[in-house]
PDB file of C-alpha atoms in Angstrom:
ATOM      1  CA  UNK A   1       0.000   0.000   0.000  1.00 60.00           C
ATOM      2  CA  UNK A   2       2.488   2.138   0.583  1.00 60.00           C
ATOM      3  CA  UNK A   3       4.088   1.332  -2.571  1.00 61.00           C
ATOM      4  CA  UNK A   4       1.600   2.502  -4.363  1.00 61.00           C
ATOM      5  CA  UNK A   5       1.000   5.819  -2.400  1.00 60.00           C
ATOM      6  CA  UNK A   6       4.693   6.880  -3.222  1.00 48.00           C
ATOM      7  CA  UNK A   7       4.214   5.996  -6.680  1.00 48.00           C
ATOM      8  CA  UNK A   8       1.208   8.411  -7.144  1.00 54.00           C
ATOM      9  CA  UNK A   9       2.723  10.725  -5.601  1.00 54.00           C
ATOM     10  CA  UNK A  10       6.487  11.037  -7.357  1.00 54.00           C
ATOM     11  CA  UNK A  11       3.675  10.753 -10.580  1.00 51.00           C
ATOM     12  CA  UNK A  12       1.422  13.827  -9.636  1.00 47.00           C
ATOM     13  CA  UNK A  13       4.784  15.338  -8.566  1.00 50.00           C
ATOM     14  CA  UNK A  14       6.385  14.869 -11.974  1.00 50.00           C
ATOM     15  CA  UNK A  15       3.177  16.024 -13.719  1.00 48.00           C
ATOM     16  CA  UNK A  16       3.176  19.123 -11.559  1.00 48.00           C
ATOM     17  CA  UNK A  17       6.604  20.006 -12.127  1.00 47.00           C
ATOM     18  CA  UNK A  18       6.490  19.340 -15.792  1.00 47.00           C
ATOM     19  CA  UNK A  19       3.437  21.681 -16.491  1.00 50.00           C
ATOM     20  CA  UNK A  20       5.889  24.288 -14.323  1.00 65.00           C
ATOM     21  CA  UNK A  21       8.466  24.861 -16.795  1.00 83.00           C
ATOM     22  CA  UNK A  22       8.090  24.747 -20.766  1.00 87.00           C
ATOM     23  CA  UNK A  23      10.714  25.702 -23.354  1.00 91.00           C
ATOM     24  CA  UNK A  24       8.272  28.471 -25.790  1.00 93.00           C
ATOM     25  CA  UNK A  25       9.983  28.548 -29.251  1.00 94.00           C
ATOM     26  CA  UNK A  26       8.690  30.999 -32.098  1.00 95.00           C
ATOM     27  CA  UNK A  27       9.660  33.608 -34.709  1.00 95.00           C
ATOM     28  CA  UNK A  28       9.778  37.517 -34.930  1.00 95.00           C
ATOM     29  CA  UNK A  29       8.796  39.505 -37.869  1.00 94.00           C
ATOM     30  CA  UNK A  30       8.064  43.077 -39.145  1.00 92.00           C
ATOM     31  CA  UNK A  31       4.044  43.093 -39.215  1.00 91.00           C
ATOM     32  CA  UNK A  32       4.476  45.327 -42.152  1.00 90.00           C
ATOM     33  CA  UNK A  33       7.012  43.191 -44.355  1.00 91.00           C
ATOM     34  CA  UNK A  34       6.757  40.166 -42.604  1.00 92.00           C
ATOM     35  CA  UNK A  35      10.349  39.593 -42.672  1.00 93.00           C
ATOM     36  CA  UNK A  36      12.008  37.971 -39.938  1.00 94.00           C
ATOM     37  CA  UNK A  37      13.856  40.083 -37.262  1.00 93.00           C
ATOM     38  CA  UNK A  38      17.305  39.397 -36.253  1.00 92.00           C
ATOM     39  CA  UNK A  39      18.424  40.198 -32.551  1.00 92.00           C
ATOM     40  CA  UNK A  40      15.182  40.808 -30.778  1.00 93.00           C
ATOM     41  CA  UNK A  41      15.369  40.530 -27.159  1.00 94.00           C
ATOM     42  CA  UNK A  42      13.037  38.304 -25.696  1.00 94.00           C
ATOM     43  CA  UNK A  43      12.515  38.337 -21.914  1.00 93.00           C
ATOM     44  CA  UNK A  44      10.549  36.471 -19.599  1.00 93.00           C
ATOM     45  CA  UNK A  45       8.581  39.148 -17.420  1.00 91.00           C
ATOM     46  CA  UNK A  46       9.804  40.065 -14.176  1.00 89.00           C
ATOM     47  CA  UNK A  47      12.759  37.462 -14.198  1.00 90.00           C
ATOM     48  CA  UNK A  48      16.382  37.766 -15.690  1.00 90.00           C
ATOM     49  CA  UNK A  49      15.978  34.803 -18.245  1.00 91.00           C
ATOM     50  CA  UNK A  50      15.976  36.151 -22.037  1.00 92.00           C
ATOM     51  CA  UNK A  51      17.463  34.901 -25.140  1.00 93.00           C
ATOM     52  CA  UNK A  52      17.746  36.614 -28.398  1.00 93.00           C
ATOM     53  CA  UNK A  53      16.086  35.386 -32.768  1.00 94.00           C
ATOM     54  CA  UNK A  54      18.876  34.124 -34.337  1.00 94.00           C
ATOM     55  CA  UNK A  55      19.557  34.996 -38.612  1.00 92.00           C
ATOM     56  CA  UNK A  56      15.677  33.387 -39.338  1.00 94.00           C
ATOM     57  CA  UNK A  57      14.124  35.264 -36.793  1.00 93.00           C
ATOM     58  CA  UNK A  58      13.487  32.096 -34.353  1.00 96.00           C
ATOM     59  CA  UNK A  59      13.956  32.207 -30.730  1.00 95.00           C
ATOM     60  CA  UNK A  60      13.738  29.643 -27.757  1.00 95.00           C
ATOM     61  CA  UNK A  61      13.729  29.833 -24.261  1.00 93.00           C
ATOM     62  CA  UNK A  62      12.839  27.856 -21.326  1.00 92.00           C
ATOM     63  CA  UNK A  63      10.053  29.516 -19.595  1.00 92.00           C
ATOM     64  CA  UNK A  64       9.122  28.640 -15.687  1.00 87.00           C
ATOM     65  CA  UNK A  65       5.042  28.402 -14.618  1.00 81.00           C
ATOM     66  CA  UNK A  66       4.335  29.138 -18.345  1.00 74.00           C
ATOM     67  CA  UNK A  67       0.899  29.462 -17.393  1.00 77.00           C
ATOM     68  CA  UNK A  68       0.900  32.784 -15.613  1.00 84.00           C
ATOM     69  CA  UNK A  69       4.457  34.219 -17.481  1.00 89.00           C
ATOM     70  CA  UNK A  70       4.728  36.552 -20.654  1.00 92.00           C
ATOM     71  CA  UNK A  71       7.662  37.706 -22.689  1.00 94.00           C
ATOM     72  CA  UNK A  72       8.597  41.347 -23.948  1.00 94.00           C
ATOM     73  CA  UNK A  73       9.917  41.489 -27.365  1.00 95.00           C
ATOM     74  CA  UNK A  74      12.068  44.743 -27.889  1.00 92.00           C
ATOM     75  CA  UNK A  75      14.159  45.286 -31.047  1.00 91.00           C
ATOM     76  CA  UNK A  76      15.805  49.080 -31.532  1.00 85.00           C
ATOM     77  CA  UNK A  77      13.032  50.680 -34.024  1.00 83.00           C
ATOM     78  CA  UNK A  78      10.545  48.893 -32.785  1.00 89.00           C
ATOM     79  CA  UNK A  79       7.200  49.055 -30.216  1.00 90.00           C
ATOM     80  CA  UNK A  80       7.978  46.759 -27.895  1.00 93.00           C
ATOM     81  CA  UNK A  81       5.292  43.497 -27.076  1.00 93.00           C
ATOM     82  CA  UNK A  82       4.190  41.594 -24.394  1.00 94.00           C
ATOM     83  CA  UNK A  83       2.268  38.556 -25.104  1.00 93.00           C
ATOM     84  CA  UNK A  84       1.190  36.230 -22.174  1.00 92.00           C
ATOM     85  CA  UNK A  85       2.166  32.452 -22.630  1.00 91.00           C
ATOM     86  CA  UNK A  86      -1.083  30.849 -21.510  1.00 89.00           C
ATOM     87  CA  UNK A  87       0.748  27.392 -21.116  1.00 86.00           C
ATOM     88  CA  UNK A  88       1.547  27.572 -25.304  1.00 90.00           C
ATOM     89  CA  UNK A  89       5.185  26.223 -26.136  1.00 90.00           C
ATOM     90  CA  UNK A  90       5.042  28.111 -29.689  1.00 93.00           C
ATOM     91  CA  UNK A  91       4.622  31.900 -29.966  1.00 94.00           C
ATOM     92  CA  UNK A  92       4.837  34.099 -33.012  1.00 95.00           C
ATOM     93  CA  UNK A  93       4.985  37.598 -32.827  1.00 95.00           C
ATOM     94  CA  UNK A  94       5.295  40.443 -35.187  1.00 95.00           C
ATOM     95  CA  UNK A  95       6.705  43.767 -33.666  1.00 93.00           C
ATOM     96  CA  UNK A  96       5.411  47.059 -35.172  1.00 91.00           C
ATOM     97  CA  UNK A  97       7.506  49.635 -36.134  1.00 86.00           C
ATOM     98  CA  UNK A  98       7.965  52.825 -34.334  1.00 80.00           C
ATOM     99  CA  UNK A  99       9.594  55.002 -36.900  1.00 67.00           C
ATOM    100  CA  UNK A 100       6.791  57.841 -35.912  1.00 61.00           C
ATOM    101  CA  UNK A 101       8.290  57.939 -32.023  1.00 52.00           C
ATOM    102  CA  UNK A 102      11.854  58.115 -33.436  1.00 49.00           C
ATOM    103  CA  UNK A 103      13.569  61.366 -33.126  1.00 56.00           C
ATOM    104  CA  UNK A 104      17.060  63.176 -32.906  1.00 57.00           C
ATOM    105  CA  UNK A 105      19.414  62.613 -30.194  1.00 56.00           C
ATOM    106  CA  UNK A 106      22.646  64.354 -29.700  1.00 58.00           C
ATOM    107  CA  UNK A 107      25.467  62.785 -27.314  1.00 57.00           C
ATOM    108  CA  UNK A 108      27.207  65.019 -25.978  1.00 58.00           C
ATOM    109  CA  UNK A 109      30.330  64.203 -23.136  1.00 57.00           C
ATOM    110  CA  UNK A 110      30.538  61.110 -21.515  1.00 55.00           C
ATOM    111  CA  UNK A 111      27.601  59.554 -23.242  1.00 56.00           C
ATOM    112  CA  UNK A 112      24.380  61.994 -21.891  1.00 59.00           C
ATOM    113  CA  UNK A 113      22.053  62.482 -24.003  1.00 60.00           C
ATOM    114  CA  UNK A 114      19.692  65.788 -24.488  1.00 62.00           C
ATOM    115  CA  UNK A 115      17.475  67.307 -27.033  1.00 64.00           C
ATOM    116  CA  UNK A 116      19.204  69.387 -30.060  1.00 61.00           C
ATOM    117  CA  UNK A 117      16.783  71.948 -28.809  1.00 62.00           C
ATOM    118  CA  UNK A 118      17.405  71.573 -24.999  1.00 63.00           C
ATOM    119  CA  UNK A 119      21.371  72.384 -25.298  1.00 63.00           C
ATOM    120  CA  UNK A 120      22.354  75.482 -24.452  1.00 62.00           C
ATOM    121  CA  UNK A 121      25.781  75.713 -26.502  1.00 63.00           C
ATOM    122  CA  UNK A 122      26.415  75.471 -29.862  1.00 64.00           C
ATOM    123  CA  UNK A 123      26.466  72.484 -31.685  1.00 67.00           C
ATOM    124  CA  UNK A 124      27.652  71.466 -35.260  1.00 70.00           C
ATOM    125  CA  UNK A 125      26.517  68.352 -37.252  1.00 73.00           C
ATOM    126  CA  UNK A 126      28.559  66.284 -39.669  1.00 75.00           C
ATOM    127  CA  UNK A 127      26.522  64.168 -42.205  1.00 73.00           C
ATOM    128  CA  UNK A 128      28.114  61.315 -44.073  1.00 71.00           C
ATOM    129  CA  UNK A 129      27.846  62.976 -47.316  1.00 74.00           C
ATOM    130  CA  UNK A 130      30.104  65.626 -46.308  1.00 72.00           C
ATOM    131  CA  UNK A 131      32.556  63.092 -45.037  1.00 70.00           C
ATOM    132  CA  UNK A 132      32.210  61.271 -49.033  1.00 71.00           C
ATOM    133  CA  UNK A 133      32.683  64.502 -50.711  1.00 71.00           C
ATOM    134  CA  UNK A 134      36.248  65.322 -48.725  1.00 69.00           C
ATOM    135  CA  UNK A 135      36.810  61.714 -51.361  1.00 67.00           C
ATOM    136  CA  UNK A 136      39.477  60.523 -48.390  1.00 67.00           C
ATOM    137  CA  UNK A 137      40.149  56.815 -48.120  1.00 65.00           C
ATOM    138  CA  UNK A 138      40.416  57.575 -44.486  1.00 69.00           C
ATOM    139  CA  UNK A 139      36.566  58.686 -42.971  1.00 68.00           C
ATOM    140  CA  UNK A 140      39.026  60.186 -39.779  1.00 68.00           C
ATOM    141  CA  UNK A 141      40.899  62.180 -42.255  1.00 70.00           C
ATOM    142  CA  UNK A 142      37.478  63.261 -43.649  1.00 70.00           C
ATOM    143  CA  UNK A 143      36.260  64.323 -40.372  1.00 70.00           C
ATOM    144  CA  UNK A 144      39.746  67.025 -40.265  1.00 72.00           C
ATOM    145  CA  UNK A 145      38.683  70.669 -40.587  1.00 73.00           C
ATOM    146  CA  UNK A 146      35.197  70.179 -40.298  1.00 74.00           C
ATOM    147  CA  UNK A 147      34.436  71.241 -36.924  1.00 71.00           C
ATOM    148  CA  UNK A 148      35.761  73.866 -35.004  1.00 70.00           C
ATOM    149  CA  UNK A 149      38.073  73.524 -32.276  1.00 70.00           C
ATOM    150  CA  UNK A 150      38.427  69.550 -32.757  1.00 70.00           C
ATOM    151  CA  UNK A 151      42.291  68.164 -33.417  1.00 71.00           C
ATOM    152  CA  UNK A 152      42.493  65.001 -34.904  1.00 71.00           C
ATOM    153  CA  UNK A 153      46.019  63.016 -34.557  1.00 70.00           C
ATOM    154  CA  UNK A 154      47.031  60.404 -36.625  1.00 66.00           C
ATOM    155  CA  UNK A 155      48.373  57.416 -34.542  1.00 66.00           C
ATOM    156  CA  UNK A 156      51.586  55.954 -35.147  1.00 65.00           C
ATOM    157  CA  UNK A 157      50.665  52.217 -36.530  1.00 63.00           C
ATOM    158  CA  UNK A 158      47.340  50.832 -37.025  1.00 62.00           C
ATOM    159  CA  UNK A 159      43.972  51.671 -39.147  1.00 59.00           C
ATOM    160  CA  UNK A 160      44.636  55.677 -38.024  1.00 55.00           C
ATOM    161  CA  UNK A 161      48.332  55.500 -38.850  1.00 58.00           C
ATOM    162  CA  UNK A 162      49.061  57.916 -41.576  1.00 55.00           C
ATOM    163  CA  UNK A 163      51.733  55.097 -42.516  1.00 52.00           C
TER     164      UNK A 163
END
């Protein structure tokens, strides 16, 4: 009898413990292209586990209580998405893009960010064609002269070297 007690029970535990965790696999895509995304980060809400798609868009990752979780998509570009898992083990999702919310950023020293509008100093902006026209090999060498007060030094040896 007691046999058979322990065996129900390392069964129900087994059962219990496999509906707990669940590895949800699916794929990424523009909703209006519908090609894949590379790189999105998918994360399991509220926890530290995430994983990344991979060149076709496809991700996997092993999700714990997979009834109650959901995952956040975010790619750079894009809204991000949170879609509950509801116990599924497949998942497709396709991430809008937010090209409307984008806007200009300027970094100014040691990596803040502000507003163009918001500084209160001058400011100049270099666009890649007017790096192209200086018709340099060297893009550093193209940046020389451009802005004011900026000193650009060729190193000694390596892809700066003037050697």
């Amino acid at each position: 009898m007691k046999r058979i007690i322990l065996v129900i029970t390392m069964f129900l535990f087994g059962v219990w413990a496999h509906a707990q965790n669940a590895t949800v696999t699916g794929t990424v895509a523009d909703a209006q292209t519908g090609e894949t995304l590379v790189g999105v980060t998918v994360v399991v809400k509220g926890t530290t586990i995430n994983a990344s798609t991979n060149v076709d868009g496809k991700f996997s990752i092993n999700v714990s209580n997979s009834s109650s979780a959901s995952l956040v998509f975010s790619y750079v570009g894009y809204k991000t998405s949170e879609t509950a898992v509801n116990g599924r083990t497949a998942i497709d999702v396709q991430l809008e893009s937010a090209a409307e919310s984008l806007r200009e950023v300027v970094v100014t020293a040691l990596g803040m960010t502000r507003n163009k509008k918001a500084l209160g100093y001058a400011m100049t902006e270099i666009k890649g064609e007017d790096i192209v026209k200086s018709n340099l090999v060297n893009p550093v060498q193209g940046l020389q002269g451009k802005v004011a007060g900026v000193q650009i030094n060729m190193g000694a040896a390596g892809p700066q070297s003037s050697q």
